[in-house]
Structure formats: structure tokens, C-alpha cells
PDB file of C-alpha atoms and ligand atoms in Angstrom:
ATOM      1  CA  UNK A 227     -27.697 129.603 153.709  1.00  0.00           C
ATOM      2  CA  UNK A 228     -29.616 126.616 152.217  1.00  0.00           C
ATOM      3  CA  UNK A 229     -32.077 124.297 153.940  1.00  0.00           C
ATOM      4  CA  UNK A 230     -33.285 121.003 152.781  1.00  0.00           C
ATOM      5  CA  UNK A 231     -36.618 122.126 150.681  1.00  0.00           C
ATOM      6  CA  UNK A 232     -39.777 120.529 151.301  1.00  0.00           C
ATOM      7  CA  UNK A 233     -41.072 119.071 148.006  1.00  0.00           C
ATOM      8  CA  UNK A 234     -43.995 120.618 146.547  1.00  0.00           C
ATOM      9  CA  UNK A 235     -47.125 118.431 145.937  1.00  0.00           C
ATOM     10  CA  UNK A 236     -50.412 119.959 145.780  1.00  0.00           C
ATOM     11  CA  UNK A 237     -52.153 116.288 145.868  1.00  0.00           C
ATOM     12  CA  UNK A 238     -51.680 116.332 149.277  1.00  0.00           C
ATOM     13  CA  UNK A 239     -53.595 117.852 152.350  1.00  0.00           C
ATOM     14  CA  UNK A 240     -52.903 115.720 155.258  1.00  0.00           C
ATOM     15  CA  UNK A 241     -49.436 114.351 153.703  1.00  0.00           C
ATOM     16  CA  UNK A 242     -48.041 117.846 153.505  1.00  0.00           C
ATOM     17  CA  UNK A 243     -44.736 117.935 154.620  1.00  0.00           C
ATOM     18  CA  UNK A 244     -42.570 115.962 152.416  1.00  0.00           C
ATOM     19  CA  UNK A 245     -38.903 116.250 152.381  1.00  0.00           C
ATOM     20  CA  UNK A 246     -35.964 114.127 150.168  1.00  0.00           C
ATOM     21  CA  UNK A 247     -32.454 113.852 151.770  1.00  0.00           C
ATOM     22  CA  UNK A 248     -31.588 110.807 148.929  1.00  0.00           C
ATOM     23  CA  UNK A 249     -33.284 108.594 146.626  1.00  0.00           C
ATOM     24  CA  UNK A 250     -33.054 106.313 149.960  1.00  0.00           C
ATOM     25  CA  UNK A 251     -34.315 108.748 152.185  1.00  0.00           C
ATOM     26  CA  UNK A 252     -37.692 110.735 152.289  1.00  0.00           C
ATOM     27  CA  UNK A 253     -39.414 111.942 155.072  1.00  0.00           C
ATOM     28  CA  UNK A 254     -43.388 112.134 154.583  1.00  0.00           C
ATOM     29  CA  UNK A 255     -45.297 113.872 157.526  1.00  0.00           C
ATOM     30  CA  UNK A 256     -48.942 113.808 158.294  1.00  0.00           C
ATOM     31  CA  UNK A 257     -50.103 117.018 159.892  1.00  0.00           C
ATOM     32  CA  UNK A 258     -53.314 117.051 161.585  1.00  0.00           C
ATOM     33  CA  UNK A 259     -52.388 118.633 164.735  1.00  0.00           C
ATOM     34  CA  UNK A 260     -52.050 123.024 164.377  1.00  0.00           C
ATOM     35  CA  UNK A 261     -49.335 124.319 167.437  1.00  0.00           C
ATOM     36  CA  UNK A 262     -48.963 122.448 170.453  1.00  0.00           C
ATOM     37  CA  UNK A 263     -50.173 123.123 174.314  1.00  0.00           C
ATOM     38  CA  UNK A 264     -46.588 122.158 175.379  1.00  0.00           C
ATOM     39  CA  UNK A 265     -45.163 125.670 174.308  1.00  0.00           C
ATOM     40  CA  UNK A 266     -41.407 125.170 175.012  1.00  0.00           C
ATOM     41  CA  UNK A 267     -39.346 127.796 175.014  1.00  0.00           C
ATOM     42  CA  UNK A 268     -36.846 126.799 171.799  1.00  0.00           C
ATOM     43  CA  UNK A 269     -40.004 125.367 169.624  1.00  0.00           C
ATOM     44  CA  UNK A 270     -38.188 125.724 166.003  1.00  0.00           C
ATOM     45  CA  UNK A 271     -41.656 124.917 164.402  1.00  0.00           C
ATOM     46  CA  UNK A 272     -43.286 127.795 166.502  1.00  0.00           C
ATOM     47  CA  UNK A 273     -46.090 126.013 167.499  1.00  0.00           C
ATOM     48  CA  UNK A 274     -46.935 127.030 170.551  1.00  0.00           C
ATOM     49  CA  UNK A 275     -50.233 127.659 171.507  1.00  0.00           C
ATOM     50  CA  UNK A 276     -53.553 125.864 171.864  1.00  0.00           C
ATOM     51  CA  UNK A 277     -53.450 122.678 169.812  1.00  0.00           C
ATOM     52  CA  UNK A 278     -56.583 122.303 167.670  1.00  0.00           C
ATOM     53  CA  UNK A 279     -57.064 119.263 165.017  1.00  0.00           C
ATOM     54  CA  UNK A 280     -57.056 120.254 161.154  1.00  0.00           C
ATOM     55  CA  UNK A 281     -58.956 116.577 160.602  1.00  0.00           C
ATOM     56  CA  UNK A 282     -61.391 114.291 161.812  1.00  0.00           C
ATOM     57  CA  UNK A 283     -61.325 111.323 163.556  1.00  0.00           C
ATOM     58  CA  UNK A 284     -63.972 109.106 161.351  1.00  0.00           C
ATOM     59  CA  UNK A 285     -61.744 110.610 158.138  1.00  0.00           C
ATOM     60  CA  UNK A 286     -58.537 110.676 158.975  1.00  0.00           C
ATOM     61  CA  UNK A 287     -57.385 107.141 157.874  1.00  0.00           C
ATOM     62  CA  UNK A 288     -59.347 107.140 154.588  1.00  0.00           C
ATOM     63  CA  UNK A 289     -57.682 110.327 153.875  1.00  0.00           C
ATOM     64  CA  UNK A 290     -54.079 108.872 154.874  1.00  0.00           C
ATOM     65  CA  UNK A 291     -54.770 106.003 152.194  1.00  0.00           C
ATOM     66  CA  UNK A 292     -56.158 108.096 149.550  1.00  0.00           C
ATOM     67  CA  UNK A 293     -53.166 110.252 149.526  1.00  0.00           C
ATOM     68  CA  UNK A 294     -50.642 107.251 150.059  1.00  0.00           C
ATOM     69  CA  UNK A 295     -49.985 106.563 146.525  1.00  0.00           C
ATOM     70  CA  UNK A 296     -49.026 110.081 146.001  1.00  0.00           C
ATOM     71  CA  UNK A 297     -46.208 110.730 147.871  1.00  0.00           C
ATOM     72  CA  UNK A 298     -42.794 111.950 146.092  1.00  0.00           C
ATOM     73  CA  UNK A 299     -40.406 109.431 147.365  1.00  0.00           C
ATOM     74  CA  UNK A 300     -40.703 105.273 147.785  1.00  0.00           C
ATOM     75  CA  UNK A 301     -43.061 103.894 149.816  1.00  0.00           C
ATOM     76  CA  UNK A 302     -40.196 101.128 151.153  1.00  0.00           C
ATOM     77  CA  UNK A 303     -37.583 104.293 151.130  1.00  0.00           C
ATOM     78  CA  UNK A 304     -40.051 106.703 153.038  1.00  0.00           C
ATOM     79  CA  UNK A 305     -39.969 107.668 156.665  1.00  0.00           C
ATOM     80  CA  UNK A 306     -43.095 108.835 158.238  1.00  0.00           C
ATOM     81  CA  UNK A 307     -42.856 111.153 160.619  1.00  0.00           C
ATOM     82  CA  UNK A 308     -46.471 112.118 162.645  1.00  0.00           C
ATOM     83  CA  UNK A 309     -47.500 115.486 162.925  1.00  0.00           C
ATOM     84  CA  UNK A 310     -43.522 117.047 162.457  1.00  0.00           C
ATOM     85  CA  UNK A 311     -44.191 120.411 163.437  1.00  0.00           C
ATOM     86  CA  UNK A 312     -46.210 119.800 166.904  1.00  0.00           C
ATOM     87  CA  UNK A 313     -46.211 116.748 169.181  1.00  0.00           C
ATOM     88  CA  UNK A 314     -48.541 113.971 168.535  1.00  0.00           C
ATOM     89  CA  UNK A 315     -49.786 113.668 171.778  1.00  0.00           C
ATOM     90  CA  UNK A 316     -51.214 116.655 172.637  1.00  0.00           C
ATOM     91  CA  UNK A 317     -53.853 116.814 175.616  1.00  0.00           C
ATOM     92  CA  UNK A 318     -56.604 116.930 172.097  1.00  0.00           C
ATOM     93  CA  UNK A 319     -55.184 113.161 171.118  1.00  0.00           C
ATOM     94  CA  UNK A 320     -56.804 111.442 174.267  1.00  0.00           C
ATOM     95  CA  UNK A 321     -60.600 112.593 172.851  1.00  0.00           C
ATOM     96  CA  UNK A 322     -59.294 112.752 168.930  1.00  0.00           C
ATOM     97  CA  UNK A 323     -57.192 110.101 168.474  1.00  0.00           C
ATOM     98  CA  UNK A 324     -55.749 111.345 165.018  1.00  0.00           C
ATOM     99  CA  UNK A 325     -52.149 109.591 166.168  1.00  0.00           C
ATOM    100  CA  UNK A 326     -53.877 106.546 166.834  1.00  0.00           C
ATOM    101  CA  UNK A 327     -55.650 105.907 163.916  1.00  0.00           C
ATOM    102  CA  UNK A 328     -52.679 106.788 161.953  1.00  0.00           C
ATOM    103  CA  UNK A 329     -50.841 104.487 163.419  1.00  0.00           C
ATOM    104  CA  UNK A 330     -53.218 101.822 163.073  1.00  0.00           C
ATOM    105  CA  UNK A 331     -53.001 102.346 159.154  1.00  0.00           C
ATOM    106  CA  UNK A 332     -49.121 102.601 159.124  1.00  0.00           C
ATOM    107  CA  UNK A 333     -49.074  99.202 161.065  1.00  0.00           C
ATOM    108  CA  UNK A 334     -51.439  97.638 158.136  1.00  0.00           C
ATOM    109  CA  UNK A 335     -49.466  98.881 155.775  1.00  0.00           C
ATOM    110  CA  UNK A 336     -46.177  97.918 157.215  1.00  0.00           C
ATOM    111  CA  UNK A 337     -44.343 101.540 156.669  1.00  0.00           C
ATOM    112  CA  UNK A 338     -41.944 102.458 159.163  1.00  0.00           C
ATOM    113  CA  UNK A 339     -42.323 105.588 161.366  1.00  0.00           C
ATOM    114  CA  UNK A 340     -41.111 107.666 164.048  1.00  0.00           C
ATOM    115  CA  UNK A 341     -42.170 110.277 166.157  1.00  0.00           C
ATOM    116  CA  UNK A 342     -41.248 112.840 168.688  1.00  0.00           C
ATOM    117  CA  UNK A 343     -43.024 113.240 171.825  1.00  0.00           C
ATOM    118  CA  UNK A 344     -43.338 114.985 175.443  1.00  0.00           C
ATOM    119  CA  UNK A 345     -46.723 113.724 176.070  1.00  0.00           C
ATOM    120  CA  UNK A 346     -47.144 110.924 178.529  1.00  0.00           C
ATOM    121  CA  UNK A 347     -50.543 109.785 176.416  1.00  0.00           C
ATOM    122  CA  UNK A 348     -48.200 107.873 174.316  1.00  0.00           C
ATOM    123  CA  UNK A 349     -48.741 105.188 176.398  1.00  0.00           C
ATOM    124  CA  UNK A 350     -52.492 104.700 175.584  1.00  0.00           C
ATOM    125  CA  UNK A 351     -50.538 103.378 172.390  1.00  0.00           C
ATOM    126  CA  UNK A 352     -48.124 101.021 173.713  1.00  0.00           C
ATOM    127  CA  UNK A 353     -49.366  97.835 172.666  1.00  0.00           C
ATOM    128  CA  UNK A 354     -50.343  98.847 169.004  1.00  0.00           C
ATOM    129  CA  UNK A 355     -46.171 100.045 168.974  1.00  0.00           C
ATOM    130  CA  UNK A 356     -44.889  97.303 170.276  1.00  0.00           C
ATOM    131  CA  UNK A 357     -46.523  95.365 167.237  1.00  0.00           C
ATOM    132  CA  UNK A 358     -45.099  97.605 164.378  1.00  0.00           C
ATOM    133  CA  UNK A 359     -41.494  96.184 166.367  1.00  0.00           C
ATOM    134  CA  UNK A 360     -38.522  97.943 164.577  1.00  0.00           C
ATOM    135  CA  UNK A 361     -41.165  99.303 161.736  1.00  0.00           C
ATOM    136  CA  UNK A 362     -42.097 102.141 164.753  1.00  0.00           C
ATOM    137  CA  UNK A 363     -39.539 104.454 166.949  1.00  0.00           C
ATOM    138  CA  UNK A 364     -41.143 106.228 169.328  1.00  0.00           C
ATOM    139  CA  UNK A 365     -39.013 109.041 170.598  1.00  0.00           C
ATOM    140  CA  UNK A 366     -39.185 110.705 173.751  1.00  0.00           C
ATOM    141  CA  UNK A 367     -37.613 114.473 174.279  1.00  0.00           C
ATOM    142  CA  UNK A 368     -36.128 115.530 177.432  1.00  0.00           C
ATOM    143  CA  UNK A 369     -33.419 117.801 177.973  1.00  0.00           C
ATOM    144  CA  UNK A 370     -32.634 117.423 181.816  1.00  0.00           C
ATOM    145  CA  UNK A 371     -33.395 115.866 184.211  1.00  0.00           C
ATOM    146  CA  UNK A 372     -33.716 119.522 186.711  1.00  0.00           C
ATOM    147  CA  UNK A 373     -37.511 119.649 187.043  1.00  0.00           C
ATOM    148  CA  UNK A 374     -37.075 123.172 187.949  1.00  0.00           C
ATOM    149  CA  UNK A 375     -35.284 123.754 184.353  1.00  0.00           C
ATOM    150  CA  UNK A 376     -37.536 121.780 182.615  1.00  0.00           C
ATOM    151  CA  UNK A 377     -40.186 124.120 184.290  1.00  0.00           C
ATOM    152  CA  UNK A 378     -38.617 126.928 182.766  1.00  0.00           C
ATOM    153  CA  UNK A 379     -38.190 125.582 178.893  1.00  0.00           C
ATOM    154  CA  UNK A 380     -40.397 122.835 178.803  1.00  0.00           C
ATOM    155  CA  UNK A 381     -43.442 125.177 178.980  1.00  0.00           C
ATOM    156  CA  UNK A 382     -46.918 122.923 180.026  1.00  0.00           C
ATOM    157  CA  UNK A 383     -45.041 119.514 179.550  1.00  0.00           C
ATOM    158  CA  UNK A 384     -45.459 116.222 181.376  1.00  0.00           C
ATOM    159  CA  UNK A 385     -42.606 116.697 184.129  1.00  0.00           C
ATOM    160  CA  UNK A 386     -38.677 115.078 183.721  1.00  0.00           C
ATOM    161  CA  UNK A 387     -39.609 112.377 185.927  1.00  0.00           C
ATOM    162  CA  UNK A 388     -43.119 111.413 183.871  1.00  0.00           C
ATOM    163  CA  UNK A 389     -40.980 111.439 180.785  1.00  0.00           C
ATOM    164  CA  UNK A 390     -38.415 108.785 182.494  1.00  0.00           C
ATOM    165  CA  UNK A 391     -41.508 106.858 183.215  1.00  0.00           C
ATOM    166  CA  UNK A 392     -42.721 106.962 180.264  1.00  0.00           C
ATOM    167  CA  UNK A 393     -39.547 105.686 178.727  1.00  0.00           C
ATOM    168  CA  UNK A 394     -39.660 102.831 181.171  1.00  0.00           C
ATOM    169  CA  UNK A 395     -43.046 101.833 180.559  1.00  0.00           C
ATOM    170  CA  UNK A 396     -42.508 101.227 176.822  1.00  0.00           C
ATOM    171  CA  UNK A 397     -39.724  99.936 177.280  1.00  0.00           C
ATOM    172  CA  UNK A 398     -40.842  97.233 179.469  1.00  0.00           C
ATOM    173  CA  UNK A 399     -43.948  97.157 176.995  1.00  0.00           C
ATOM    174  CA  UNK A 400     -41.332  95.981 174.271  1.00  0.00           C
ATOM    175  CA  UNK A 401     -42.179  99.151 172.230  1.00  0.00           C
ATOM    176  CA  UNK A 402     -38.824 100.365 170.067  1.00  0.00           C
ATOM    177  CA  UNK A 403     -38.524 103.660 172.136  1.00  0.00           C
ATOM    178  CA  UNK A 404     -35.614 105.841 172.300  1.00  0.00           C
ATOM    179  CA  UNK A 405     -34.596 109.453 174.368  1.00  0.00           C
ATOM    180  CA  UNK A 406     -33.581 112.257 172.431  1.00  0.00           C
ATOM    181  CA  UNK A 407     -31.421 114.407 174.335  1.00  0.00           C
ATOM    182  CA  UNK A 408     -32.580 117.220 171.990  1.00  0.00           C
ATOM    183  CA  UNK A 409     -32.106 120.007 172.166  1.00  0.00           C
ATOM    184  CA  UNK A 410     -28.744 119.640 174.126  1.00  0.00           C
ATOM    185  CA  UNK A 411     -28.698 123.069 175.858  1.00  0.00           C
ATOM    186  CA  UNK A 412     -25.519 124.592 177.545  1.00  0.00           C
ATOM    187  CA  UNK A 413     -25.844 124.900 181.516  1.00  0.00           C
ATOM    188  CA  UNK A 414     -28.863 122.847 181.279  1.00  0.00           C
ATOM    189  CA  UNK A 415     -28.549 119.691 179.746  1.00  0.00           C
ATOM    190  CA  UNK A 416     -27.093 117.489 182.311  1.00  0.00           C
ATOM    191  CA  UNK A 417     -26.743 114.311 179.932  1.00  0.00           C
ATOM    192  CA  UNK A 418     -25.147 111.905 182.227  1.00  0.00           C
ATOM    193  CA  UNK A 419     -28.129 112.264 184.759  1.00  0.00           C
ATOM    194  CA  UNK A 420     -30.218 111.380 181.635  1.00  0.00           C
ATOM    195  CA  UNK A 421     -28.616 108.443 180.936  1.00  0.00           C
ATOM    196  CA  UNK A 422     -28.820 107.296 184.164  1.00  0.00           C
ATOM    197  CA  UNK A 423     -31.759 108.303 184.335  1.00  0.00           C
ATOM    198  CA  UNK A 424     -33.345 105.279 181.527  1.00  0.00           C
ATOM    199  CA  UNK A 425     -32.490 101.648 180.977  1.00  0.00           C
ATOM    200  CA  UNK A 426     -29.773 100.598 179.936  1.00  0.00           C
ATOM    201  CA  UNK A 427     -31.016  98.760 176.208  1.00  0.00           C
ATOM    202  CA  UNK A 428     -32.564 101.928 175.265  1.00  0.00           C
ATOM    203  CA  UNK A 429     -30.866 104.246 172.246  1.00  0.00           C
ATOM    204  CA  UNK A 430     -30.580 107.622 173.103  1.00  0.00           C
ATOM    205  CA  UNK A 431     -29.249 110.498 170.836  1.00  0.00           C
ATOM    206  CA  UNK A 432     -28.049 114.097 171.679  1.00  0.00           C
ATOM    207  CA  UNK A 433     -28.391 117.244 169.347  1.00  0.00           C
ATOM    208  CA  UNK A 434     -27.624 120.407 170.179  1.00  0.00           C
ATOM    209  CA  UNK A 435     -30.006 123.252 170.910  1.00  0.00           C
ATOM    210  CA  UNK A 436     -30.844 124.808 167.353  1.00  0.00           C
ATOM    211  CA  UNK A 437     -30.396 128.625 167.566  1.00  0.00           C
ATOM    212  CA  UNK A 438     -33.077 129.125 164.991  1.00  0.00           C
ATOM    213  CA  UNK A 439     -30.555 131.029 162.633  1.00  0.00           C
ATOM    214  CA  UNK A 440     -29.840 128.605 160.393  1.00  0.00           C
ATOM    215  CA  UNK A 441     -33.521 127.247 159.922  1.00  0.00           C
ATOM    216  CA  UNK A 442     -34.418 130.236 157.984  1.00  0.00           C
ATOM    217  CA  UNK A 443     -37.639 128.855 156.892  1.00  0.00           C
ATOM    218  CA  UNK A 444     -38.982 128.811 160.305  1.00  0.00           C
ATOM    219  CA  UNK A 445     -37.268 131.779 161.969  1.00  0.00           C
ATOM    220  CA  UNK A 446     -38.724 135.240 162.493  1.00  0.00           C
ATOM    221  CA  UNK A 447     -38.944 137.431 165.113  1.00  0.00           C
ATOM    222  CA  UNK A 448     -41.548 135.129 167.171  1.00  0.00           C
ATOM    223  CA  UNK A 449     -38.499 133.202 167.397  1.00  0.00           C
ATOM    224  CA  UNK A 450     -36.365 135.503 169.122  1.00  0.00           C
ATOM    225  CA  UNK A 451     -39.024 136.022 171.941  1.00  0.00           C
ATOM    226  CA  UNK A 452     -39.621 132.312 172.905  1.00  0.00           C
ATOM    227  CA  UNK A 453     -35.809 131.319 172.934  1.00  0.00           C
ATOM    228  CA  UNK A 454     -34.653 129.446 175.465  1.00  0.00           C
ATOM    229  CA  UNK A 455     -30.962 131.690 175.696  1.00  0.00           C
ATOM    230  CA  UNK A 456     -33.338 134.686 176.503  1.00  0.00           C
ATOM    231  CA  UNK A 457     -34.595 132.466 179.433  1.00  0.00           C
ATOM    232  CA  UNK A 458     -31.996 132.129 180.766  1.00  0.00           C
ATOM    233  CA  UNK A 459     -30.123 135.054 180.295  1.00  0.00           C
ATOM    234  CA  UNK A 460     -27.684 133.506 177.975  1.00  0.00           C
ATOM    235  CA  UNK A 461     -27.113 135.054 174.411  1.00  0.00           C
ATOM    236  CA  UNK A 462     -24.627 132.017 172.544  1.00  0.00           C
ATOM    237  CA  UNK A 463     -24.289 132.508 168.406  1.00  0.00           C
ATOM    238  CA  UNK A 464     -24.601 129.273 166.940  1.00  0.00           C
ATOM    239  CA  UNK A 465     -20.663 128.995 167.300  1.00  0.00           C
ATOM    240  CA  UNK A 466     -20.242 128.967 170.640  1.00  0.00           C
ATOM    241  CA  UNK A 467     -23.435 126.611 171.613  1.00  0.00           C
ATOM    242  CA  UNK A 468     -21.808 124.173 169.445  1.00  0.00           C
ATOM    243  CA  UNK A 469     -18.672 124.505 170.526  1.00  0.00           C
ATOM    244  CA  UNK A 470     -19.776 123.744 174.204  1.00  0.00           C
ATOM    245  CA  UNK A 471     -21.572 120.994 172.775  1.00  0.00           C
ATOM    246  CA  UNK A 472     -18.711 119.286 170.945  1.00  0.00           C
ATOM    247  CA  UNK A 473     -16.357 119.991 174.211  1.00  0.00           C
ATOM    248  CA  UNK A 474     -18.895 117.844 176.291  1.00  0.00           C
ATOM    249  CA  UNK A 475     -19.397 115.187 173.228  1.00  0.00           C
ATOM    250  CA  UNK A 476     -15.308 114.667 173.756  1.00  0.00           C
ATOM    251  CA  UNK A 477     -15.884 114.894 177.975  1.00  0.00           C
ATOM    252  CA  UNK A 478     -18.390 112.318 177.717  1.00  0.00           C
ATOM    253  CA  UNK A 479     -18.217 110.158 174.914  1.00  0.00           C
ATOM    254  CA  UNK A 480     -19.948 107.226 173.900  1.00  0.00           C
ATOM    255  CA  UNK A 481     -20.482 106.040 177.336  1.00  0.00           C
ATOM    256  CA  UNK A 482     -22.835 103.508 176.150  1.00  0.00           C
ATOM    257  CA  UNK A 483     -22.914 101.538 172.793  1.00  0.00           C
ATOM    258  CA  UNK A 484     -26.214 102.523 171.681  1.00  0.00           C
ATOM    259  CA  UNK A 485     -26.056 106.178 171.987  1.00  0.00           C
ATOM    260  CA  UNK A 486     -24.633 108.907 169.382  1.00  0.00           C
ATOM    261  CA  UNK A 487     -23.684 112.659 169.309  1.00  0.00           C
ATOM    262  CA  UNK A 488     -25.648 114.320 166.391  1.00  0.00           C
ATOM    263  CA  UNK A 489     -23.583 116.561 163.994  1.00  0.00           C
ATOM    264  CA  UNK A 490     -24.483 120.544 164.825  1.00  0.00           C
ATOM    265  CA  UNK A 491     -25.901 122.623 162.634  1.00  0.00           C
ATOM    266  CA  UNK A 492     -23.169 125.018 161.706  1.00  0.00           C
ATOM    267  CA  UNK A 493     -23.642 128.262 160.070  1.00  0.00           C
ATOM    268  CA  UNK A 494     -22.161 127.189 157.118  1.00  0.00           C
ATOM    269  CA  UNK A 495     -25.165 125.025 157.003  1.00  0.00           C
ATOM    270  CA  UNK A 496     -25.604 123.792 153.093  1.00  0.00           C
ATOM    271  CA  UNK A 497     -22.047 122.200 153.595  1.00  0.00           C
ATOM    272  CA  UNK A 498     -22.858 120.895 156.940  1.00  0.00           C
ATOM    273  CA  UNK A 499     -26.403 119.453 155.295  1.00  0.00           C
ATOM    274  CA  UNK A 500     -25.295 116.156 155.157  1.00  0.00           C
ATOM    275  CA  UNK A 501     -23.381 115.697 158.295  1.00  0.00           C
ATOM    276  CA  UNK A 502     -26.444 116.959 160.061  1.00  0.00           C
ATOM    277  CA  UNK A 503     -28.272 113.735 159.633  1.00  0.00           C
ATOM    278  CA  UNK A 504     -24.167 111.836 160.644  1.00  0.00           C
ATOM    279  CA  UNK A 505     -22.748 111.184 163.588  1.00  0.00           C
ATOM    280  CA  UNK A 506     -20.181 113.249 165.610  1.00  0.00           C
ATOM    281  CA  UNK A 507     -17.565 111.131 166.929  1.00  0.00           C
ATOM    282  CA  UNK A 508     -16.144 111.881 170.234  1.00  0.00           C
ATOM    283  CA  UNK A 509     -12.806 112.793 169.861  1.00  0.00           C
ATOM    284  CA  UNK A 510     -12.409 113.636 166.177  1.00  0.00           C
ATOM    285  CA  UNK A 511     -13.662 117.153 166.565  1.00  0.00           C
ATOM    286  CA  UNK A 512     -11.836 119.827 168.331  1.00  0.00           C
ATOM    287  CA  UNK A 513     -14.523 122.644 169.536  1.00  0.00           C
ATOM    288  CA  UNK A 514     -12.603 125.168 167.362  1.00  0.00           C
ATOM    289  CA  UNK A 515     -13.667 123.646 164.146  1.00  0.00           C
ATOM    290  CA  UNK A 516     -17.073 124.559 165.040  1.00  0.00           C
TER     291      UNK A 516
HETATM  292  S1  SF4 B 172     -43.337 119.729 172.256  1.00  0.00           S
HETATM  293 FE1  SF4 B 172     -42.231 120.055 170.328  1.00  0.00          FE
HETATM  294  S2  SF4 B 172     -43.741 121.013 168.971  1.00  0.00           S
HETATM  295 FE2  SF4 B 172     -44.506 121.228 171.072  1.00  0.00          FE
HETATM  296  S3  SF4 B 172     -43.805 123.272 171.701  1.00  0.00           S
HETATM  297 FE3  SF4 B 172     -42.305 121.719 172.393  1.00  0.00          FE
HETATM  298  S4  SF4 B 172     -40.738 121.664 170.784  1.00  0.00           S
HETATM  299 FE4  SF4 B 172     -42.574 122.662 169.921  1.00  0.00          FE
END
């Protein structure tokens, strides 16, 4: 199997991550943030544990400038994502306010970016998101909407129902915020609650849960431990999650207009590279294929 590989640049320190899908597409992701107090159960980045910050706060934005002009891809072509492999808005965030300050540079600057989050601090931020506009996506991950099941994957995260009111609260802020249905888990993921669940205007993807085998760069054995099929007594390969995710993609469809199905990660995964970051269309698939 063959993953997407980060690009090597030993300029960087806080820029680290830095990945090229295209000549139009690079990701570029501060990390400042080491593992992540929400400890779910499926972490792919294997980050749970007590966040602590790798920068400080008086440095952080001078550092992010500094290193700016040294990134691999574009600036104009260049996606930042904050702190990738843990969530931005750790419990540390409200005292550090690394994610803040990097946002305030990004909106200066103009670049777009995106991040993924649990944490219900994200609304400290709402008025500095909702003027980036479209230039910042603020993404909010929630599985189900069964507190008791997000009790049992979602480790120490804010509860389903904070999440919800978190979406509504940017929302109504006018911050571009969407719900990531990610990861899409069999038995748990009850995505027409979720949908329900949020208002109507605001875009919502679904992606299935990741078994960690085809992410060989972050898989060991930790991995096998912390998975969410051990918690709940399932054991699915990679085939069969996905093929329970593409039969409820054609159940459900595209009940709304601004909503899509993710592409799964298949096992044949450097031919599926590309139409990981595409769109399943309900319908066109049978389960089978997968
Ligand atoms: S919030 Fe994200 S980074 Fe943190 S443990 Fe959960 S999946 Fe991992």
C-alpha cells in the first residue's frame, strides 16, 4: 500500500506537516499542540493523552511568519490545516491560545484554512471566523447523536448535544462551519438524527470510520487497543465497514443539497488515492465493489 507522503522540509518546526495532493492542492499544518485530552477511541493520529503545547504564546505568530515563505506548495494553492494530528481546542487553548493567534495571522494574511474540532472553546473564536468568511471552515466532528455512544468513543469530549450547539452558535454567528459525520461508524452512526440534528444551510460530509490498516504510517499496535470495533465488540476488515457504509450512502442519499458521501478508503488504497479526496455518489456504487 501507498499513502500520500508528507514532504520533507527541514526549514520548518511549527509548519511541519506538509502534504501535496496536486500542484493545486497542498495541505500545510501547524503543530503546536502534542496528543489531545479528548482520547477517542478510533484516533488515527494516536494522540491521545494529556495535551501539552510544543510553542509559546508570545512566539507563536512570529514563528508562523518566519516560516511562511518556506512552505513547499503555493501560498494561494495551500490549505492550512491547524494542529492536524490533535484538535485545536484542547482544554490548554483557553489559557494558551496557540489557535487563536494563528488564526489571527492567517486572517492578515488572507490564506484559507480549516480545521477539525470537538471542543466547544471554538466559540471563544467566533467572531475572528466569521471575518476570514469563506477564507475559514471550521469543522465540527460528531458521529451520533446517542450520548451514551458518544460516551463510549468519544473519550473526554464536549457531549453530542454541546457539539449541536456549538454548530448552531456559529452558525448563527455567520462563521463558515460545517459537521463532519466522520468517522461514519456501523451500528453507531445514526446520520439522519445528525442531520436533523443542525440547520438546515449548514454543509455536512460523511466518511467512513478508518480501520487504521490502510494508514500505515500511523498504525501500530497502540492502534489496535484504542479501536473503536474492539469497543464495541465488533471486528469489520476494511471491506465490510465500507460496504455498510456505501449500502447506507444508497439508503440515504443526498437528502440535502449541501451534503456529500466521502469516497472510502479501500485496501487497494494507492488506486483509491484520488477518489479519497471525491465524492461517492449515491447510487453509482453497489456495496460489492467495495
Ligand atoms: S479529537 Fe481528534 S485528535 Fe483528539 S483524540 Fe479525538 S480523533 Fe484524536
Amino acid at each position: 500500500m501507498k499513502v500520500i507522503p508528507r514532504v520533507e522540509n527541514q526549514q520548518l518546526k511549527l509548519l511541519a506537516f506538509e502534504r501535496k495532493y496536486s500542484d493545486m492542492f497542498w495541505l500545510s499544518g501547524p503543530e503546536y499542540y502534542n496528543l489531545c485530552d479528548f482520547r477517542c477511541v478510533y484516533c488515527i493520529t494516536e494522540s491521545q493523552g494529556k495535551g501539552t503545547a510544543m510553542f509559546k504564546t508570545d512566539e507563536i505568530a512570529d514563528i508562523f511568519r518566519a516560516e511562511l515563505p518556506y512552505i513547499s506548495g503555493p501560498k494561494e494553492h495551500t490549505l492550512f490545516v491547524l494542529n492536524p494530528a490533535s484538535d485545536p481546542y484542547i482544554p490548554l487553548e483557553e489559557e494558551m491560545q496557540l489557535t487563536r493567534k494563528l488564526i489571527e495571522v492567517l486572517h492578515e494574511e488572507d490564506l484559507k484554512f480549516t480545521f477539525c474540532t470537538k471542543g466547544t472553546l471554538v466559540k471563544r473564536d467566533a467572531e475572528l471566523l466569521a471575518a476570514c468568511g469563506e477564507k475559514a471552515k471550521a469543522i465540527i466532528s460528531l458521529s451520533t447523536t446517542d450520548e451514551e455512544k458518544v460516551k463510549q468513543i468519544d473519550g473526554k469530549s464536549p457531549s453530542a448535544q454541546e457539539r449541536i450547539e456549538t454548530i448552531h452558535y456559529l452558525h448563527e454567528k455567520g462563521v463558515n462551519v460545517c459537521l463532519s459525520i466522520a468517522p461514519w461508524i456501523p451500528e453507531v452512526s445514526d446520520t439522519e438524527n445528525l442531520l436533523n440534528s443542525i440547520p438546515e444551510e449548514v454543509f455536512t460530509y460523511v466518511q467512513p470510520l478508518d480501520m487504521g490498516d490502510a494508514f500505515e504510517e500511523t498504525f501500530d499496535n497502540r492502534r489496535k487497543q484504542f479501536s473503536a470495533r474492539s469497543v464495541f465488540g465488533k471486528k469489520y476488515t476494511v471491506s465490510e465497514a465500507n460496504r455498510i457504509y456505501v449500502a447506507e450512502c444508497n439508503r440515504i442519499g443526498n437528502i440535502r443539497s449541501n451534503m456529500e458521501w466521502r469516497y472510502p478508503i479501500t485496501a487497494d488504497y494507492e488506486d483509491a488515492q484520488h477518489k479519497y479526496i471525491q465524492i461517492l455518489k449515491p447510487g453509482k456504487h453497489s456495496p460489492e465493489e467495495f
